[in-house]
CSV table of C-alpha atoms in Angstrom, one decimal:
chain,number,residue,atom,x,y,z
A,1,UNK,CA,12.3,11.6,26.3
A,2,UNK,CA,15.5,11.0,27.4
A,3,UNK,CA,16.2,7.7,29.8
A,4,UNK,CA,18.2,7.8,33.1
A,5,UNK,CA,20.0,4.5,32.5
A,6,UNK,CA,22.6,3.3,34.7
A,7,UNK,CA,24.9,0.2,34.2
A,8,UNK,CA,26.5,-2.3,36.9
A,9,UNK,CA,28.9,-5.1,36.5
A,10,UNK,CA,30.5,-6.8,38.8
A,11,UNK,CA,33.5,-9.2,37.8
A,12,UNK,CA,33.6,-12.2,40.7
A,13,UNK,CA,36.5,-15.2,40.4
A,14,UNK,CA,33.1,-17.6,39.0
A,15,UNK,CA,31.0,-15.6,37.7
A,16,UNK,CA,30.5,-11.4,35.8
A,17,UNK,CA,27.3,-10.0,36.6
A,18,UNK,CA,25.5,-7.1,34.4
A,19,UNK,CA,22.4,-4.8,35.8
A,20,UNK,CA,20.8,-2.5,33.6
A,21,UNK,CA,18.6,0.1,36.1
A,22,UNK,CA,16.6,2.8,35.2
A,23,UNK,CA,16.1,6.0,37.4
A,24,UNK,CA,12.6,7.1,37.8
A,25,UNK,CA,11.5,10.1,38.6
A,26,UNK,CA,9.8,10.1,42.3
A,27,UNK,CA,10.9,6.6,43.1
A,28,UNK,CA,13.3,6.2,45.3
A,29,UNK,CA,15.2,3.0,43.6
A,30,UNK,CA,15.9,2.5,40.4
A,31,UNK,CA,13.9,0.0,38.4
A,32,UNK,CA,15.7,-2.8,37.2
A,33,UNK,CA,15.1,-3.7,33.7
A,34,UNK,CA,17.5,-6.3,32.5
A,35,UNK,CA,20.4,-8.6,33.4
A,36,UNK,CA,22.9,-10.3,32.1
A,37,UNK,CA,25.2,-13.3,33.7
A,38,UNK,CA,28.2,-15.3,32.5
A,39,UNK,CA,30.6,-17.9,34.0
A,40,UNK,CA,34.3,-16.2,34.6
A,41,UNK,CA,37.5,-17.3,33.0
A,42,UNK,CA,40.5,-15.8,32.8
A,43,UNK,CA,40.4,-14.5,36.4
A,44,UNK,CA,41.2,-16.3,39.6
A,45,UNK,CA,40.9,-15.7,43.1
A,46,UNK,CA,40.5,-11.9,42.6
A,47,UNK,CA,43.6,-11.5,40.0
A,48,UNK,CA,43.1,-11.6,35.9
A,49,UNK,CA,45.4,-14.4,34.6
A,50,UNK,CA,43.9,-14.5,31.3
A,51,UNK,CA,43.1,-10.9,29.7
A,52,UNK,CA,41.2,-12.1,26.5
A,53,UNK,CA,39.4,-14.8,28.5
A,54,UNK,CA,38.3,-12.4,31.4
A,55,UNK,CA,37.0,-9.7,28.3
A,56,UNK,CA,35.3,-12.3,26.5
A,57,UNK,CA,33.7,-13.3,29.8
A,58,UNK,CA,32.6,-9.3,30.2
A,59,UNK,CA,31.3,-9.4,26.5
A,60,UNK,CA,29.0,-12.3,27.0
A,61,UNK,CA,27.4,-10.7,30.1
A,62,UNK,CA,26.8,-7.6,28.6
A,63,UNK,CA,25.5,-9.3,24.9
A,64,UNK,CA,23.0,-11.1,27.6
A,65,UNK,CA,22.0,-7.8,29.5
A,66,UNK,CA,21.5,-5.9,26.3
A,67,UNK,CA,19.0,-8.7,25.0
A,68,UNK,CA,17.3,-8.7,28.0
A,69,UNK,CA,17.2,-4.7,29.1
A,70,UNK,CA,16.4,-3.6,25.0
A,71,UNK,CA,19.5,-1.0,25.7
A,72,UNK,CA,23.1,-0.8,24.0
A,73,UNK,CA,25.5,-0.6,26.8
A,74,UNK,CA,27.7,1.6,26.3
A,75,UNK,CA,28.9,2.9,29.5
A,76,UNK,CA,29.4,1.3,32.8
A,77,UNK,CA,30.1,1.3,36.4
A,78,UNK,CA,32.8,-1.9,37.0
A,79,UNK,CA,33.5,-3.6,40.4
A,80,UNK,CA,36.1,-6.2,40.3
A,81,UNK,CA,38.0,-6.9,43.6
A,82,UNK,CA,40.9,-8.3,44.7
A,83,UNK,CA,43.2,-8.7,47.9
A,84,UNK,CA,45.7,-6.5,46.1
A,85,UNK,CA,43.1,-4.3,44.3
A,86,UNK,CA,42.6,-0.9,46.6
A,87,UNK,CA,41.6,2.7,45.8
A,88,UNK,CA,44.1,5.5,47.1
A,89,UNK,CA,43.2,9.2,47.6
A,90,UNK,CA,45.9,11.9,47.3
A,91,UNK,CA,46.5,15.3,46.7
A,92,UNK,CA,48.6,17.5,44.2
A,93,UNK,CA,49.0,21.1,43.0
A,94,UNK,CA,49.7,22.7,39.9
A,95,UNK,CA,50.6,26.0,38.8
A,96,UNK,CA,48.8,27.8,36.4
A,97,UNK,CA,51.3,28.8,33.6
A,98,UNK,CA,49.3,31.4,31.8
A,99,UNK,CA,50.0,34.8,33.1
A,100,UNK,CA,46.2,36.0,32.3
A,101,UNK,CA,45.3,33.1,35.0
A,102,UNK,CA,43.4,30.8,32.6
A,103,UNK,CA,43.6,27.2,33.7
A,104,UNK,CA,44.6,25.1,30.7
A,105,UNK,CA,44.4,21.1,30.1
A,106,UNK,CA,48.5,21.3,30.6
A,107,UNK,CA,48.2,22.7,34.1
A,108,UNK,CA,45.4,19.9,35.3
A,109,UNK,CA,47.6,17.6,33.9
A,110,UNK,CA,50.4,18.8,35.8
A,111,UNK,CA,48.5,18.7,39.1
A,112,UNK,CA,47.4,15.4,38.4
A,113,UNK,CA,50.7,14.1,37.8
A,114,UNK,CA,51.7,15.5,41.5
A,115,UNK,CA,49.2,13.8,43.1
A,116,UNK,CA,50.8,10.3,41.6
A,117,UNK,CA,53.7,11.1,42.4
A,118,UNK,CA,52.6,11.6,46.2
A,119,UNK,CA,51.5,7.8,46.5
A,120,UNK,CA,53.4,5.3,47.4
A,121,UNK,CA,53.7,3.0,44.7
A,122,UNK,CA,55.9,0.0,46.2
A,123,UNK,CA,55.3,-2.8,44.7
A,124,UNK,CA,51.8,-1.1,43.3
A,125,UNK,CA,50.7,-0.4,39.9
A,126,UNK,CA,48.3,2.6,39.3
A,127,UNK,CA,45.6,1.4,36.9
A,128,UNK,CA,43.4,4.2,36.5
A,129,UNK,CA,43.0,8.1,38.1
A,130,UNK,CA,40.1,9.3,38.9
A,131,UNK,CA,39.7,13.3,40.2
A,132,UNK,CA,37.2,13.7,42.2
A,133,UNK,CA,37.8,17.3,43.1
A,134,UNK,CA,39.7,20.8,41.6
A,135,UNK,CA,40.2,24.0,44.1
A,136,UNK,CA,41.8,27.3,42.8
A,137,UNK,CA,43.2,29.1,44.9
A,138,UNK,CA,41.8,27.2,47.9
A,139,UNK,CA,38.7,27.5,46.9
């Protein structure tokens, strides 16, 4: 039987944080079945000033969460804020370059791209994209 696992960490100035939950069919909330904690060096007041410290930090919490929940972690959802950290939404559009219509991994690329370039990146560094939504024609 497959498990519905699901992973959180959270990444504060003092201290990372692991849950390991499992979905349950017909409850409501998942069941939580391990954690894992660890004190947090390497970052400070919301900014990483230390890359291998905050990682090894990350890896401890997770070593301890695995022990605890009997699962290897292999996938997660991350939190780790900041006064300069923020999520931006934006838009872009790509052409599709085949003349049969198929949409190709060049032309989502391409669309991606645009909607990077429609931010406003002063002073702002974009760490990671995440699309959360495709139309074709409008649709």
């Amino acid at each position: 039987m497959i498990r519905n696992i699901s992973i959180g960490i959270d990444m504060g100035s003092t201290t990372t944080k692991v849950v390991v939950g499992e979905f349950i069919k017909g409850e409501r909330n998942p069941r939580i079945i391990g954690i894992g904690e660890s004190e947090t060096k390497g970052i400070r007041h919301g900014y990483i000033v230390n890359i291998p410290l905050a990682v090894t930090s990350l890896k401890n919490a997770i070593s301890i969460a695995e022990k605890n929940s009997n699962i290897k972690i292999r996938r997660a959802f991350i939190s780790i804020g900041g006064v300069t950290l923020r999520g931006e939404m934006s838009s872009g559009i790509g052409i599709v370059s085949k003349a049969n219509g198929e949409v190709t991994n060049l032309d989502i690329n391409k669309a991606l791209e645009d909607c990077e370039e429609n931010l406003n990146l002063n002073n702002k560094k974009i760490i990671k994209v995440f699309p959360t939504s495709f139309k074709l024609d409008g649709k």
